[in-house]
mmCIF file of C-alpha atoms in Angstrom:
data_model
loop_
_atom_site.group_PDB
_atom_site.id
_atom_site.type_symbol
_atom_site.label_atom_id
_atom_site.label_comp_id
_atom_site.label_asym_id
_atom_site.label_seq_id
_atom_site.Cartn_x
_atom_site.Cartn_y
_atom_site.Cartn_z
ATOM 1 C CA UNK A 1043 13.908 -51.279 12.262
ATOM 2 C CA UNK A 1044 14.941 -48.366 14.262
ATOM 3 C CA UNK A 1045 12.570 -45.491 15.077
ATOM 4 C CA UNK A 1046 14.071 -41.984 13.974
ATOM 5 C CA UNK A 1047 13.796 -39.083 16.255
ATOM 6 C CA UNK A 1048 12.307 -35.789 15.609
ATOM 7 C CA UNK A 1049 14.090 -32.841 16.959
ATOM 8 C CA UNK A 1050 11.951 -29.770 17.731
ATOM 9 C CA UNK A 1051 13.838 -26.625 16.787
ATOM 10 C CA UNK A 1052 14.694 -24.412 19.167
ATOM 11 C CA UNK A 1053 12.524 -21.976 20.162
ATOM 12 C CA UNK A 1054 14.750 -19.056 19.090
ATOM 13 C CA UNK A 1055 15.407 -20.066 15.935
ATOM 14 C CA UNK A 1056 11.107 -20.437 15.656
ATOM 15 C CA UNK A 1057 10.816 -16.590 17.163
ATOM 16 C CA UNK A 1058 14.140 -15.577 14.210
ATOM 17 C CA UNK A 1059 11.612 -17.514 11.694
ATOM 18 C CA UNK A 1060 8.601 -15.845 12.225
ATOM 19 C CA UNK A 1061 10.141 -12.448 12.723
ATOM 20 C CA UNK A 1062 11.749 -12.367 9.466
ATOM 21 C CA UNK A 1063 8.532 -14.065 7.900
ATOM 22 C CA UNK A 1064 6.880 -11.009 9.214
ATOM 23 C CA UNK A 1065 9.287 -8.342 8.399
ATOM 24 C CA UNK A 1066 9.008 -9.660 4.695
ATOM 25 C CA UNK A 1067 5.341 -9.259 4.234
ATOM 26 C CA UNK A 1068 4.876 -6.060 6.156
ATOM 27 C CA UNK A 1069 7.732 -4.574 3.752
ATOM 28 C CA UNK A 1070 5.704 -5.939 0.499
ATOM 29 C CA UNK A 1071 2.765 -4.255 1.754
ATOM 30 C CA UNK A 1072 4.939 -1.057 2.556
ATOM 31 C CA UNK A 1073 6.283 -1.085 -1.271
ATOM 32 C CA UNK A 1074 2.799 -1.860 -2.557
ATOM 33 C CA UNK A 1075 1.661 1.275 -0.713
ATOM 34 C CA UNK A 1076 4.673 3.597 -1.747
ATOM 35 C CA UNK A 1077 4.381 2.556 -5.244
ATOM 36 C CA UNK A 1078 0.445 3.422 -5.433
ATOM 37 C CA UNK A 1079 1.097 6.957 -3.944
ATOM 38 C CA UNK A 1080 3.262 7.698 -6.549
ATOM 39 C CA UNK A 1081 1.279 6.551 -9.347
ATOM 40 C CA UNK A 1082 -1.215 8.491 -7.680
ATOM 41 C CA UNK A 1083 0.625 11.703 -7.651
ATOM 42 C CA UNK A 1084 1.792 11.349 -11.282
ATOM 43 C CA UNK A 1085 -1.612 11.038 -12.386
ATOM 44 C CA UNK A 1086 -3.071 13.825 -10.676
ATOM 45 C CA UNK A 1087 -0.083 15.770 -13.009
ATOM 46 C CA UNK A 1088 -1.740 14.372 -15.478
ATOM 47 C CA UNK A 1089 -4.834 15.716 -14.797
ATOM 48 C CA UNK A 1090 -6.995 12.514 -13.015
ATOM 49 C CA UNK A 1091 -7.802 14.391 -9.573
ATOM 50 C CA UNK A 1092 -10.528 12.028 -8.635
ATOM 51 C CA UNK A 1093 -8.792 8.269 -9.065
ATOM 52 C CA UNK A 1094 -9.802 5.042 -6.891
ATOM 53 C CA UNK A 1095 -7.395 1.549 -6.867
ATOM 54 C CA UNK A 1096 -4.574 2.552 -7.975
ATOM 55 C CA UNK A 1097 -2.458 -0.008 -8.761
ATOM 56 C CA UNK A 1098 1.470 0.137 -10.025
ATOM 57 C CA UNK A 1099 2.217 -3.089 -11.209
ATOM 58 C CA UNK A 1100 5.927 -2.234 -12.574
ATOM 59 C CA UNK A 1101 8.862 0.426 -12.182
ATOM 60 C CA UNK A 1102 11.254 0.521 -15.332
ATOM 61 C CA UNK A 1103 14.043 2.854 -15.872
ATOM 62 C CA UNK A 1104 14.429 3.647 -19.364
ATOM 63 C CA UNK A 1105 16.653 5.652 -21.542
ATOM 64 C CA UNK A 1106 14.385 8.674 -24.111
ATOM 65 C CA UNK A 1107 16.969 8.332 -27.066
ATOM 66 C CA UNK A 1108 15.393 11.543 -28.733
ATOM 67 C CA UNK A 1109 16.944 13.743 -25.765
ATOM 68 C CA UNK A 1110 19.364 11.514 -24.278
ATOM 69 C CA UNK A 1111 17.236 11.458 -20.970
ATOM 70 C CA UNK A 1112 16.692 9.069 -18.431
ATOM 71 C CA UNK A 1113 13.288 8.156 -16.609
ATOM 72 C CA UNK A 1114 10.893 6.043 -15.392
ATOM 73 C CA UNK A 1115 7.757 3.975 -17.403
ATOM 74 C CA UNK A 1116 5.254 3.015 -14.679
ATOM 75 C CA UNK A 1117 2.569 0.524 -15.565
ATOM 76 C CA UNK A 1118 -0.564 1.646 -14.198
ATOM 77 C CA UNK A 1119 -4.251 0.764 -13.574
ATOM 78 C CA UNK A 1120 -7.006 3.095 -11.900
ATOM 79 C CA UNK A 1121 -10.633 3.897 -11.815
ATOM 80 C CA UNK A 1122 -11.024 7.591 -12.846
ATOM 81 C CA UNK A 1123 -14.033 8.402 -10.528
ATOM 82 C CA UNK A 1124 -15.206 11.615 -12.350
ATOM 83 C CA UNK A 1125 -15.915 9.555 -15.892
ATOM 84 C CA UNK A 1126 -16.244 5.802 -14.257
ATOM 85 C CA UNK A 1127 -13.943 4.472 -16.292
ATOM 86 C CA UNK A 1128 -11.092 1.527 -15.727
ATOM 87 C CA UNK A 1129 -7.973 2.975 -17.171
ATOM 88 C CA UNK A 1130 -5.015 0.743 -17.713
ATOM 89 C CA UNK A 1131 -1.979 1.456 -19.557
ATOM 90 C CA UNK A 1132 1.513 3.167 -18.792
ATOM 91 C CA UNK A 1133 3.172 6.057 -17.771
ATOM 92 C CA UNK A 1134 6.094 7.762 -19.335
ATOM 93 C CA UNK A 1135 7.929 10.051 -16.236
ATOM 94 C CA UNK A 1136 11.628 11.552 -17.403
ATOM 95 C CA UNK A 1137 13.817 13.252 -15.385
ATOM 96 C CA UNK A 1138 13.173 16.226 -16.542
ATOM 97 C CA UNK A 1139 9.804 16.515 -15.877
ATOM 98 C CA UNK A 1140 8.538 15.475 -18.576
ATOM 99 C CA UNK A 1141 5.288 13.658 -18.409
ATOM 100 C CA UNK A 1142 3.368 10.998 -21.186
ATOM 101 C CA UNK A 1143 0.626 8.754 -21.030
ATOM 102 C CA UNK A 1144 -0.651 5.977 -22.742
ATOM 103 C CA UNK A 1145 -3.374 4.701 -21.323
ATOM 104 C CA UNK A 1146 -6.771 2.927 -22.806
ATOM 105 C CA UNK A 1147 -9.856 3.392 -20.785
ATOM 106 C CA UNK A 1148 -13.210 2.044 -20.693
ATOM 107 C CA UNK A 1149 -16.607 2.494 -19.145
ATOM 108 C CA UNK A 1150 -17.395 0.523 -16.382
#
């Protein structure tokens, strides 16, 4: 029977590996941060001032067919720190400025 041979891989390609490896979680985090300071900033338009764990799960673009605008629905989570409720829900953002919530919260 004849013994098969193991190649190490090159230590280049090993460096190439890990950099990308790296590059691809720091830009996850990067995205996860952008996306909370956003949801962050829509919801102090909305009035939260005082929010804690933010969390944007998802970014749709959608089309308001009652005025022909385009914008944004943001699914959302936070802890509004002035009532100590866990709100969850989504966010409604148009291009135009216009702003809507729907959002159920409960105390913690």
């Amino acid at each position: 029977m004849a013994e098969t041979e193991i190649r190490k891989l090159p230590k280049k390609t090993v460096i190439f590996i890990a950099a990308i490896i790296v590059m691809g979680i720091a830009t996850f985090f990067l995205t996860s941060a952008g996306k909370a300071a956003k949801g962050k900033k829509i919801l102090y338009t909305l009035g939260y001032k005082n929010t804690a764990q933010v969390k944007v799960y998802a970014s749709h673009e959608f089309l308001r067919e009652d005025i022909n605008v385009k914008g944004y629905k943001h699914t959302v989570s936070f802890i509004n720190l002035d009532t100590n409720e866990y709100c969850k829900g989504f966010i409604l953002k148009d291009f135009k400025g216009n702003v809507e919530k729907d959002l159920i919260c409960e105390k913690r």
